[in-house]
PDB file of N, CA and C in Angstrom:
ATOM      1  N   MET A   1      78.374 -11.914  84.546  1.00 55.00           N
ATOM      2  CA  MET A   1      78.681 -10.707  83.808  1.00 55.00           C
ATOM      3  C   MET A   1      79.769  -9.936  84.542  1.00 55.00           C
ATOM      4  N   GLN A   2      80.768  -9.541  83.793  1.00 64.00           N
ATOM      5  CA  GLN A   2      81.882  -8.816  84.378  1.00 64.00           C
ATOM      6  C   GLN A   2      81.569  -7.329  84.449  1.00 64.00           C
ATOM      7  N   THR A   3      82.069  -6.725  85.513  1.00 65.00           N
ATOM      8  CA  THR A   3      81.908  -5.285  85.672  1.00 65.00           C
ATOM      9  C   THR A   3      83.045  -4.603  84.936  1.00 65.00           C
ATOM     10  N   THR A   4      82.692  -3.802  84.010  1.00 83.00           N
ATOM     11  CA  THR A   4      83.708  -3.091  83.248  1.00 83.00           C
ATOM     12  C   THR A   4      83.952  -1.733  83.891  1.00 83.00           C
ATOM     13  N   PRO A   5      85.113  -1.168  83.631  1.00 81.00           N
ATOM     14  CA  PRO A   5      85.402   0.167  84.181  1.00 81.00           C
ATOM     15  C   PRO A   5      84.387   1.220  83.715  1.00 81.00           C
ATOM     16  N   LEU A   6      83.860   1.036  82.519  1.00 81.00           N
ATOM     17  CA  LEU A   6      82.869   1.987  82.015  1.00 81.00           C
ATOM     18  C   LEU A   6      81.591   1.925  82.835  1.00 81.00           C
ATOM     19  N   MET A   7      81.163   0.721  83.204  1.00 82.00           N
ATOM     20  CA  MET A   7      79.955   0.583  84.020  1.00 82.00           C
ATOM     21  C   MET A   7      80.170   1.191  85.412  1.00 82.00           C
ATOM     22  N   CYS A   8      81.358   1.031  85.962  1.00 78.00           N
ATOM     23  CA  CYS A   8      81.669   1.630  87.266  1.00 78.00           C
ATOM     24  C   CYS A   8      81.622   3.150  87.187  1.00 78.00           C
ATOM     25  N   LEU A   9      82.169   3.692  86.114  1.00 84.00           N
ATOM     26  CA  LEU A   9      82.138   5.143  85.935  1.00 84.00           C
ATOM     27  C   LEU A   9      80.709   5.657  85.776  1.00 84.00           C
ATOM     28  N   ILE A  10      79.896   4.941  85.034  1.00 86.00           N
ATOM     29  CA  ILE A  10      78.494   5.339  84.859  1.00 86.00           C
ATOM     30  C   ILE A  10      77.767   5.297  86.203  1.00 86.00           C
ATOM     31  N   PHE A  11      78.024   4.245  86.974  1.00 83.00           N
ATOM     32  CA  PHE A  11      77.398   4.133  88.288  1.00 83.00           C
ATOM     33  C   PHE A  11      77.831   5.281  89.203  1.00 83.00           C
ATOM     34  N   LEU A  12      79.121   5.574  89.233  1.00 82.00           N
ATOM     35  CA  LEU A  12      79.620   6.668  90.064  1.00 82.00           C
ATOM     36  C   LEU A  12      79.058   8.013  89.623  1.00 82.00           C
ATOM     37  N   PHE A  13      78.960   8.217  88.329  1.00 81.00           N
ATOM     38  CA  PHE A  13      78.417   9.466  87.803  1.00 81.00           C
ATOM     39  C   PHE A  13      76.951   9.628  88.197  1.00 81.00           C
ATOM     40  N   CYS A  14      76.175   8.563  88.052  1.00 78.00           N
ATOM     41  CA  CYS A  14      74.752   8.621  88.428  1.00 78.00           C
ATOM     42  C   CYS A  14      74.589   8.859  89.929  1.00 78.00           C
ATOM     43  N   THR A  15      75.426   8.215  90.724  1.00 82.00           N
ATOM     44  CA  THR A  15      75.381   8.419  92.171  1.00 82.00           C
ATOM     45  C   THR A  15      75.716   9.864  92.518  1.00 82.00           C
ATOM     46  N   PHE A  16      76.729  10.409  91.874  1.00 75.00           N
ATOM     47  CA  PHE A  16      77.109  11.799  92.095  1.00 75.00           C
ATOM     48  C   PHE A  16      75.970  12.742  91.731  1.00 75.00           C
ATOM     49  N   LEU A  17      75.326  12.520  90.599  1.00 76.00           N
ATOM     50  CA  LEU A  17      74.203  13.371  90.192  1.00 76.00           C
ATOM     51  C   LEU A  17      73.052  13.296  91.189  1.00 76.00           C
ATOM     52  N   TYR A  18      72.759  12.099  91.651  1.00 78.00           N
ATOM     53  CA  TYR A  18      71.668  11.921  92.607  1.00 78.00           C
ATOM     54  C   TYR A  18      71.963  12.651  93.915  1.00 78.00           C
ATOM     55  N   ILE A  19      73.157  12.486  94.435  1.00 76.00           N
ATOM     56  CA  ILE A  19      73.521  13.128  95.700  1.00 76.00           C
ATOM     57  C   ILE A  19      73.549  14.643  95.553  1.00 76.00           C
ATOM     58  N   SER A  20      74.101  15.149  94.474  1.00 71.00           N
ATOM     59  CA  SER A  20      74.158  16.602  94.289  1.00 71.00           C
ATOM     60  C   SER A  20      72.766  17.198  94.125  1.00 71.00           C
ATOM     61  N   THR A  21      71.856  16.468  93.481  1.00 68.00           N
ATOM     62  CA  THR A  21      70.477  16.939  93.351  1.00 68.00           C
ATOM     63  C   THR A  21      69.794  16.968  94.710  1.00 68.00           C
ATOM     64  N   CYS A  22      70.001  15.955  95.508  1.00 59.00           N
ATOM     65  CA  CYS A  22      69.402  15.912  96.848  1.00 59.00           C
ATOM     66  C   CYS A  22      69.917  17.053  97.711  1.00 59.00           C
ATOM     67  N   ILE A  23      71.207  17.316  97.644  1.00 61.00           N
ATOM     68  CA  ILE A  23      71.794  18.386  98.447  1.00 61.00           C
ATOM     69  C   ILE A  23      71.291  19.744  97.984  1.00 61.00           C
ATOM     70  N   SER A  24      71.225  19.965  96.690  1.00 58.00           N
ATOM     71  CA  SER A  24      70.811  21.279  96.190  1.00 58.00           C
ATOM     72  C   SER A  24      69.350  21.572  96.495  1.00 58.00           C
ATOM     73  N   THR A  25      68.500  20.560  96.541  1.00 52.00           N
ATOM     74  CA  THR A  25      67.091  20.809  96.860  1.00 52.00           C
ATOM     75  C   THR A  25      66.867  20.926  98.354  1.00 52.00           C
ATOM     76  N   SER A  26      67.780  20.407  99.174  1.00 49.00           N
ATOM     77  CA  SER A  26      67.597  20.494 100.619  1.00 49.00           C
ATOM     78  C   SER A  26      68.132  21.792 101.202  1.00 49.00           C
ATOM     79  N   ILE A  27      68.923  22.536 100.453  1.00 55.00           N
ATOM     80  CA  ILE A  27      69.437  23.811 100.936  1.00 55.00           C
ATOM     81  C   ILE A  27      68.302  24.819 100.894  1.00 55.00           C
ATOM     82  N   LEU A  28      68.020  25.392 102.062  1.00 52.00           N
ATOM     83  CA  LEU A  28      66.920  26.342 102.161  1.00 52.00           C
ATOM     84  C   LEU A  28      67.335  27.697 101.618  1.00 52.00           C
ATOM     85  N   THR A  29      66.384  28.371 101.037  1.00 65.00           N
ATOM     86  CA  THR A  29      66.642  29.736 100.615  1.00 65.00           C
ATOM     87  C   THR A  29      66.622  30.609 101.860  1.00 65.00           C
ATOM     88  N   PRO A  30      67.456  31.629 101.903  1.00 77.00           N
ATOM     89  CA  PRO A  30      67.493  32.468 103.101  1.00 77.00           C
ATOM     90  C   PRO A  30      66.172  33.212 103.302  1.00 77.00           C
ATOM     91  N   CYS A  31      65.851  33.432 104.550  1.00 80.00           N
ATOM     92  CA  CYS A  31      64.616  34.151 104.873  1.00 80.00           C
ATOM     93  C   CYS A  31      64.786  35.630 104.531  1.00 80.00           C
ATOM     94  N   PRO A  32      63.708  36.277 104.107  1.00 77.00           N
ATOM     95  CA  PRO A  32      63.797  37.708 103.813  1.00 77.00           C
ATOM     96  C   PRO A  32      64.046  38.509 105.091  1.00 77.00           C
ATOM     97  N   LEU A  33      64.555  39.698 104.942  1.00 76.00           N
ATOM     98  CA  LEU A  33      64.830  40.564 106.079  1.00 76.00           C
ATOM     99  C   LEU A  33      63.592  41.364 106.457  1.00 76.00           C
ATOM    100  N   GLU A  34      63.551  41.825 107.709  1.00 74.00           N
ATOM    101  CA  GLU A  34      62.407  42.602 108.179  1.00 74.00           C
ATOM    102  C   GLU A  34      62.249  43.901 107.403  1.00 74.00           C
ATOM    103  N   LYS A  35      63.359  44.454 106.935  1.00 74.00           N
ATOM    104  CA  LYS A  35      63.266  45.722 106.214  1.00 74.00           C
ATOM    105  C   LYS A  35      62.585  45.561 104.856  1.00 74.00           C
ATOM    106  N   SER A  36      62.397  44.317 104.413  1.00 78.00           N
ATOM    107  CA  SER A  36      61.687  44.102 103.153  1.00 78.00           C
ATOM    108  C   SER A  36      60.179  44.253 103.324  1.00 78.00           C
ATOM    109  N   CYS A  37      59.707  44.282 104.575  1.00 81.00           N
ATOM    110  CA  CYS A  37      58.269  44.454 104.834  1.00 81.00           C
ATOM    111  C   CYS A  37      57.884  45.921 104.715  1.00 81.00           C
ATOM    112  N   ASN A  38      56.608  46.144 104.487  1.00 70.00           N
ATOM    113  CA  ASN A  38      56.078  47.500 104.405  1.00 70.00           C
ATOM    114  C   ASN A  38      56.280  48.191 105.746  1.00 70.00           C
ATOM    115  N   GLN A  39      56.829  49.387 105.724  1.00 66.00           N
ATOM    116  CA  GLN A  39      57.145  50.097 106.962  1.00 66.00           C
ATOM    117  C   GLN A  39      55.940  50.767 107.612  1.00 66.00           C
ATOM    118  N   SER A  40      54.830  50.876 106.905  1.00 65.00           N
ATOM    119  CA  SER A  40      53.650  51.545 107.464  1.00 65.00           C
ATOM    120  C   SER A  40      52.774  50.535 108.209  1.00 65.00           C
ATOM    121  N   VAL A  41      53.316  50.004 109.297  1.00 61.00           N
ATOM    122  CA  VAL A  41      52.598  49.017 110.097  1.00 61.00           C
ATOM    123  C   VAL A  41      51.814  49.745 111.179  1.00 61.00           C
ATOM    124  N   VAL A  42      50.543  49.439 111.267  1.00 63.00           N
ATOM    125  CA  VAL A  42      49.681  50.023 112.298  1.00 63.00           C
ATOM    126  C   VAL A  42      49.077  48.891 113.118  1.00 63.00           C
ATOM    127  N   GLU A  43      48.491  49.232 114.259  1.00 64.00           N
ATOM    128  CA  GLU A  43      47.928  48.210 115.143  1.00 64.00           C
ATOM    129  C   GLU A  43      46.858  47.394 114.445  1.00 64.00           C
ATOM    130  N   SER A  44      46.114  48.006 113.525  1.00 72.00           N
ATOM    131  CA  SER A  44      45.038  47.272 112.852  1.00 72.00           C
ATOM    132  C   SER A  44      45.569  46.217 111.887  1.00 72.00           C
ATOM    133  N   SER A  45      46.850  46.310 111.523  1.00 76.00           N
ATOM    134  CA  SER A  45      47.415  45.310 110.617  1.00 76.00           C
ATOM    135  C   SER A  45      48.014  44.129 111.374  1.00 76.00           C
ATOM    136  N   ALA A  46      47.872  44.106 112.690  1.00 84.00           N
ATOM    137  CA  ALA A  46      48.425  43.012 113.490  1.00 84.00           C
ATOM    138  C   ALA A  46      47.737  41.699 113.134  1.00 84.00           C
ATOM    139  N   ILE A  47      48.525  40.644 113.176  1.00 87.00           N
ATOM    140  CA  ILE A  47      48.017  39.307 112.872  1.00 87.00           C
ATOM    141  C   ILE A  47      48.571  38.357 113.935  1.00 87.00           C
ATOM    142  N   CYS A  48      47.778  37.397 114.313  1.00 89.00           N
ATOM    143  CA  CYS A  48      48.197  36.443 115.337  1.00 89.00           C
ATOM    144  C   CYS A  48      48.075  35.034 114.790  1.00 89.00           C
ATOM    145  N   GLY A  49      49.070  34.222 115.087  1.00 87.00           N
ATOM    146  CA  GLY A  49      49.079  32.843 114.611  1.00 87.00           C
ATOM    147  C   GLY A  49      49.257  31.867 115.750  1.00 87.00           C
ATOM    148  N   LEU A  50      48.637  30.728 115.618  1.00 87.00           N
ATOM    149  CA  LEU A  50      48.728  29.684 116.631  1.00 87.00           C
ATOM    150  C   LEU A  50      50.060  28.960 116.503  1.00 87.00           C
ATOM    151  N   ASP A  51      50.850  29.005 117.559  1.00 85.00           N
ATOM    152  CA  ASP A  51      52.103  28.259 117.614  1.00 85.00           C
ATOM    153  C   ASP A  51      51.786  26.917 118.254  1.00 85.00           C
ATOM    154  N   GLU A  52      51.658  25.897 117.428  1.00 84.00           N
ATOM    155  CA  GLU A  52      51.237  24.586 117.918  1.00 84.00           C
ATOM    156  C   GLU A  52      52.294  23.934 118.803  1.00 84.00           C
ATOM    157  N   ASP A  53      53.564  24.261 118.580  1.00 83.00           N
ATOM    158  CA  ASP A  53      54.627  23.688 119.409  1.00 83.00           C
ATOM    159  C   ASP A  53      54.577  24.234 120.835  1.00 83.00           C
ATOM    160  N   ALA A  54      54.369  25.554 120.958  1.00 83.00           N
ATOM    161  CA  ALA A  54      54.343  26.192 122.279  1.00 83.00           C
ATOM    162  C   ALA A  54      52.951  26.166 122.899  1.00 83.00           C
ATOM    163  N   GLY A  55      51.928  25.945 122.084  1.00 85.00           N
ATOM    164  CA  GLY A  55      50.561  25.908 122.595  1.00 85.00           C
ATOM    165  C   GLY A  55      50.026  27.269 122.969  1.00 85.00           C
ATOM    166  N   CYS A  56      50.471  28.296 122.264  1.00 88.00           N
ATOM    167  CA  CYS A  56      49.991  29.647 122.536  1.00 88.00           C
ATOM    168  C   CYS A  56      49.922  30.428 121.227  1.00 88.00           C
ATOM    169  N   ILE A  57      49.457  31.655 121.307  1.00 89.00           N
ATOM    170  CA  ILE A  57      49.268  32.490 120.120  1.00 89.00           C
ATOM    171  C   ILE A  57      50.381  33.527 120.063  1.00 89.00           C
ATOM    172  N   ARG A  58      51.014  33.644 118.913  1.00 88.00           N
ATOM    173  CA  ARG A  58      52.076  34.633 118.709  1.00 88.00           C
ATOM    174  C   ARG A  58      51.522  35.809 117.914  1.00 88.00           C
ATOM    175  N   LYS A  59      51.843  37.011 118.370  1.00 88.00           N
ATOM    176  CA  LYS A  59      51.342  38.233 117.741  1.00 88.00           C
ATOM    177  C   LYS A  59      52.453  38.886 116.929  1.00 88.00           C
ATOM    178  N   TYR A  60      52.110  39.281 115.700  1.00 87.00           N
ATOM    179  CA  TYR A  60      53.051  39.944 114.803  1.00 87.00           C
ATOM    180  C   TYR A  60      52.419  41.223 114.280  1.00 87.00           C
ATOM    181  N   ALA A  61      53.252  42.197 113.954  1.00 85.00           N
ATOM    182  CA  ALA A  61      52.754  43.490 113.492  1.00 85.00           C
ATOM    183  C   ALA A  61      52.120  43.403 112.108  1.00 85.00           C
ATOM    184  N   SER A  62      52.524  42.425 111.310  1.00 85.00           N
ATOM    185  CA  SER A  62      51.956  42.272 109.962  1.00 85.00           C
ATOM    186  C   SER A  62      52.143  40.829 109.498  1.00 85.00           C
ATOM    187  N   THR A  63      51.460  40.481 108.425  1.00 85.00           N
ATOM    188  CA  THR A  63      51.615  39.128 107.876  1.00 85.00           C
ATOM    189  C   THR A  63      53.026  38.924 107.331  1.00 85.00           C
ATOM    190  N   CYS A  64      53.626  39.994 106.839  1.00 86.00           N
ATOM    191  CA  CYS A  64      54.994  39.900 106.327  1.00 86.00           C
ATOM    192  C   CYS A  64      55.948  39.488 107.445  1.00 86.00           C
ATOM    193  N   LEU A  65      55.834  40.131 108.607  1.00 86.00           N
ATOM    194  CA  LEU A  65      56.694  39.789 109.739  1.00 86.00           C
ATOM    195  C   LEU A  65      56.394  38.390 110.266  1.00 86.00           C
ATOM    196  N   MET A  66      55.131  37.972 110.201  1.00 88.00           N
ATOM    197  CA  MET A  66      54.771  36.620 110.617  1.00 88.00           C
ATOM    198  C   MET A  66      55.416  35.595 109.684  1.00 88.00           C
ATOM    199  N   ASP A  67      55.399  35.868 108.390  1.00 87.00           N
ATOM    200  CA  ASP A  67      56.008  34.957 107.421  1.00 87.00           C
ATOM    201  C   ASP A  67      57.518  34.848 107.631  1.00 87.00           C
ATOM    202  N   ILE A  68      58.163  35.969 107.955  1.00 87.00           N
ATOM    203  CA  ILE A  68      59.606  35.953 108.205  1.00 87.00           C
ATOM    204  C   ILE A  68      59.915  35.128 109.451  1.00 87.00           C
ATOM    205  N   ALA A  69      59.133  35.325 110.512  1.00 86.00           N
ATOM    206  CA  ALA A  69      59.342  34.556 111.749  1.00 86.00           C
ATOM    207  C   ALA A  69      59.126  33.067 111.502  1.00 86.00           C
ATOM    208  N   ALA A  70      58.113  32.733 110.733  1.00 86.00           N
ATOM    209  CA  ALA A  70      57.855  31.326 110.416  1.00 86.00           C
ATOM    210  C   ALA A  70      59.002  30.741 109.601  1.00 86.00           C
ATOM    211  N   CYS A  71      59.518  31.513 108.672  1.00 85.00           N
ATOM    212  CA  CYS A  71      60.643  31.067 107.850  1.00 85.00           C
ATOM    213  C   CYS A  71      61.867  30.811 108.722  1.00 85.00           C
ATOM    214  N   GLN A  72      62.134  31.700 109.674  1.00 84.00           N
ATOM    215  CA  GLN A  72      63.291  31.538 110.547  1.00 84.00           C
ATOM    216  C   GLN A  72      63.158  30.318 111.449  1.00 84.00           C
ATOM    217  N   LYS A  73      61.923  29.969 111.809  1.00 83.00           N
ATOM    218  CA  LYS A  73      61.698  28.788 112.640  1.00 83.00           C
ATOM    219  C   LYS A  73      61.569  27.524 111.801  1.00 83.00           C
ATOM    220  N   GLY A  74      61.530  27.680 110.484  1.00 82.00           N
ATOM    221  CA  GLY A  74      61.432  26.525 109.600  1.00 82.00           C
ATOM    222  C   GLY A  74      60.059  25.896 109.555  1.00 82.00           C
ATOM    223  N   LYS A  75      59.031  26.686 109.761  1.00 82.00           N
ATOM    224  CA  LYS A  75      57.666  26.169 109.687  1.00 82.00           C
ATOM    225  C   LYS A  75      56.756  27.248 109.135  1.00 82.00           C
ATOM    226  N   ALA A  76      55.516  26.910 108.930  1.00 79.00           N
ATOM    227  CA  ALA A  76      54.544  27.869 108.416  1.00 79.00           C
ATOM    228  C   ALA A  76      53.351  27.924 109.357  1.00 79.00           C
ATOM    229  N   PHE A  77      52.873  29.128 109.605  1.00 80.00           N
ATOM    230  CA  PHE A  77      51.662  29.280 110.396  1.00 80.00           C
ATOM    231  C   PHE A  77      50.476  29.037 109.471  1.00 80.00           C
ATOM    232  N   THR A  78      49.760  27.961 109.706  1.00 80.00           N
ATOM    233  CA  THR A  78      48.592  27.653 108.878  1.00 80.00           C
ATOM    234  C   THR A  78      47.311  28.116 109.534  1.00 80.00           C
ATOM    235  N   ASP A  79      47.361  28.349 110.842  1.00 82.00           N
ATOM    236  CA  ASP A  79      46.178  28.768 111.582  1.00 82.00           C
ATOM    237  C   ASP A  79      46.446  30.159 112.141  1.00 82.00           C
ATOM    238  N   TYR A  80      45.991  31.193 111.442  1.00 84.00           N
ATOM    239  CA  TYR A  80      46.225  32.563 111.885  1.00 84.00           C
ATOM    240  C   TYR A  80      45.024  33.436 111.552  1.00 84.00           C
ATOM    241  N   SER A  81      44.868  34.494 112.339  1.00 85.00           N
ATOM    242  CA  SER A  81      43.753  35.415 112.150  1.00 85.00           C
ATOM    243  C   SER A  81      43.987  36.634 113.028  1.00 85.00           C
ATOM    244  N   ASN A  82      43.428  37.775 112.625  1.00 82.00           N
ATOM    245  CA  ASN A  82      43.528  38.948 113.486  1.00 82.00           C
ATOM    246  C   ASN A  82      42.583  38.831 114.683  1.00 82.00           C
ATOM    247  N   VAL A  83      41.623  37.916 114.613  1.00 85.00           N
ATOM    248  CA  VAL A  83      40.707  37.681 115.733  1.00 85.00           C
ATOM    249  C   VAL A  83      41.462  37.074 116.914  1.00 85.00           C
ATOM    250  N   TYR A  84      42.482  36.257 116.635  1.00 86.00           N
ATOM    251  CA  TYR A  84      43.271  35.648 117.704  1.00 86.00           C
ATOM    252  C   TYR A  84      43.947  36.703 118.580  1.00 86.00           C
ATOM    253  N   CYS A  85      44.216  37.879 118.024  1.00 86.00           N
ATOM    254  CA  CYS A  85      44.913  38.920 118.781  1.00 86.00           C
ATOM    255  C   CYS A  85      44.092  39.399 119.973  1.00 86.00           C
ATOM    256  N   SER A  86      42.789  39.208 119.943  1.00 87.00           N
ATOM    257  CA  SER A  86      41.950  39.628 121.070  1.00 87.00           C
ATOM    258  C   SER A  86      42.004  38.627 122.219  1.00 87.00           C
ATOM    259  N   MET A  87      42.585  37.472 122.000  1.00 86.00           N
ATOM    260  CA  MET A  87      42.694  36.442 123.045  1.00 86.00           C
ATOM    261  C   MET A  87      43.999  36.638 123.814  1.00 86.00           C
ATOM    262  N   GLU A  88      44.099  37.730 124.542  1.00 84.00           N
ATOM    263  CA  GLU A  88      45.357  38.111 125.184  1.00 84.00           C
ATOM    264  C   GLU A  88      45.849  37.103 126.210  1.00 84.00           C
ATOM    265  N   SER A  89      44.955  36.400 126.855  1.00 86.00           N
ATOM    266  CA  SER A  89      45.403  35.440 127.875  1.00 86.00           C
ATOM    267  C   SER A  89      46.109  34.235 127.255  1.00 86.00           C
ATOM    268  N   TYR A  90      45.961  34.044 125.936  1.00 86.00           N
ATOM    269  CA  TYR A  90      46.612  32.921 125.254  1.00 86.00           C
ATOM    270  C   TYR A  90      47.868  33.338 124.493  1.00 86.00           C
ATOM    271  N   LEU A  91      48.234  34.633 124.541  1.00 88.00           N
ATOM    272  CA  LEU A  91      49.419  35.097 123.826  1.00 88.00           C
ATOM    273  C   LEU A  91      50.676  34.519 124.465  1.00 88.00           C
ATOM    274  N   CYS A  92      51.645  34.163 123.627  1.00 86.00           N
ATOM    275  CA  CYS A  92      52.916  33.639 124.122  1.00 86.00           C
ATOM    276  C   CYS A  92      53.676  34.757 124.830  1.00 86.00           C
ATOM    277  N   GLU A  93      54.306  34.411 125.911  1.00 77.00           N
ATOM    278  CA  GLU A  93      55.131  35.388 126.618  1.00 77.00           C
ATOM    279  C   GLU A  93      56.456  35.518 125.888  1.00 77.00           C
ATOM    280  N   GLN A  94      56.974  36.731 125.823  1.00 64.00           N
ATOM    281  CA  GLN A  94      58.214  36.975 125.101  1.00 64.00           C
ATOM    282  C   GLN A  94      59.440  36.951 126.002  1.00 64.00           C
ATOM    283  N   THR A  95      59.255  37.086 127.323  1.00 57.00           N
ATOM    284  CA  THR A  95      60.403  37.163 128.216  1.00 57.00           C
ATOM    285  C   THR A  95      60.563  35.871 129.006  1.00 57.00           C
ATOM    286  N   PRO A  96      61.779  35.368 129.112  1.00 54.00           N
ATOM    287  CA  PRO A  96      61.995  34.148 129.885  1.00 54.00           C
ATOM    288  C   PRO A  96      61.814  34.373 131.383  1.00 54.00           C
ATOM    289  N   THR A  97      61.939  35.635 131.858  1.00 51.00           N
ATOM    290  CA  THR A  97      61.788  35.891 133.288  1.00 51.00           C
ATOM    291  C   THR A  97      60.358  35.645 133.727  1.00 51.00           C
ATOM    292  N   TYR A  98      59.406  35.905 132.842  1.00 51.00           N
ATOM    293  CA  TYR A  98      58.006  35.659 133.203  1.00 51.00           C
ATOM    294  C   TYR A  98      57.796  34.185 133.517  1.00 51.00           C
ATOM    295  N   GLU A  99      58.341  33.318 132.698  1.00 51.00           N
ATOM    296  CA  GLU A  99      58.168  31.888 132.913  1.00 51.00           C
ATOM    297  C   GLU A  99      58.779  31.462 134.241  1.00 51.00           C
ATOM    298  N   ARG A 100      59.910  32.054 134.584  1.00 49.00           N
ATOM    299  CA  ARG A 100      60.561  31.721 135.843  1.00 49.00           C
ATOM    300  C   ARG A 100      59.670  32.127 137.018  1.00 49.00           C
ATOM    301  N   TRP A 101      59.108  33.341 136.967  1.00 49.00           N
ATOM    302  CA  TRP A 101      58.248  33.801 138.065  1.00 49.00           C
ATOM    303  C   TRP A 101      56.944  33.015 138.107  1.00 49.00           C
ATOM    304  N   THR A 102      56.451  32.602 136.951  1.00 50.00           N
ATOM    305  CA  THR A 102      55.225  31.796 136.932  1.00 50.00           C
ATOM    306  C   THR A 102      55.452  30.483 137.667  1.00 50.00           C
ATOM    307  N   ILE A 103      56.584  29.868 137.431  1.00 51.00           N
ATOM    308  CA  ILE A 103      56.890  28.613 138.109  1.00 51.00           C
ATOM    309  C   ILE A 103      57.056  28.859 139.612  1.00 51.00           C
ATOM    310  N   PHE A 104      57.712  29.969 139.968  1.00 50.00           N
ATOM    311  CA  PHE A 104      57.968  30.257 141.375  1.00 50.00           C
ATOM    312  C   PHE A 104      56.681  30.558 142.142  1.00 50.00           C
ATOM    313  N   PHE A 105      55.829  31.430 141.594  1.00 52.00           N
ATOM    314  CA  PHE A 105      54.616  31.830 142.299  1.00 52.00           C
ATOM    315  C   PHE A 105      53.419  30.933 141.988  1.00 52.00           C
ATOM    316  N   GLY A 106      53.456  30.226 140.880  1.00 50.00           N
ATOM    317  CA  GLY A 106      52.406  29.268 140.573  1.00 50.00           C
ATOM    318  C   GLY A 106      51.140  29.843 139.990  1.00 50.00           C
ATOM    319  N   PHE A 107      51.197  30.993 139.327  1.00 51.00           N
ATOM    320  CA  PHE A 107      50.008  31.514 138.654  1.00 51.00           C
ATOM    321  C   PHE A 107      50.404  32.070 137.302  1.00 51.00           C
ATOM    322  N   GLU A 108      49.405  32.218 136.440  1.00 51.00           N
ATOM    323  CA  GLU A 108      49.649  32.670 135.079  1.00 51.00           C
ATOM    324  C   GLU A 108      49.117  34.068 134.867  1.00 51.00           C
ATOM    325  N   LYS A 109      49.512  34.663 133.745  1.00 52.00           N
ATOM    326  CA  LYS A 109      49.061  35.996 133.358  1.00 52.00           C
ATOM    327  C   LYS A 109      47.550  36.018 133.218  1.00 52.00           C
ATOM    328  N   GLU A 110      46.946  37.080 133.710  1.00 50.00           N
ATOM    329  CA  GLU A 110      45.482  37.202 133.617  1.00 50.00           C
ATOM    330  C   GLU A 110      45.074  38.035 132.436  1.00 50.00           C
TER     331      GLU A 110
END
């Protein structure tokens, strides 16, 4: 069977549609801004989520801020609770200097 120019065009068109569909679905929607969250955040609205990559608990002022942080990291916190916030010894450190001193002195936050 001979390949006709029409069949080549149909093949190219289908390939183009497939690639453009794949690209359009892989483009992530931008994460919402922090100002979109409710501004009346109090300590009781704090939520903590388990960061499985770092092996520690991350604390956020609200679920909205936690969702934004998860979006920016490209993952979702599936294991979260306000009860985790009471486990202070497992909270992730926010400053890189702490990690440096921990390595130097050889002890962790109490």
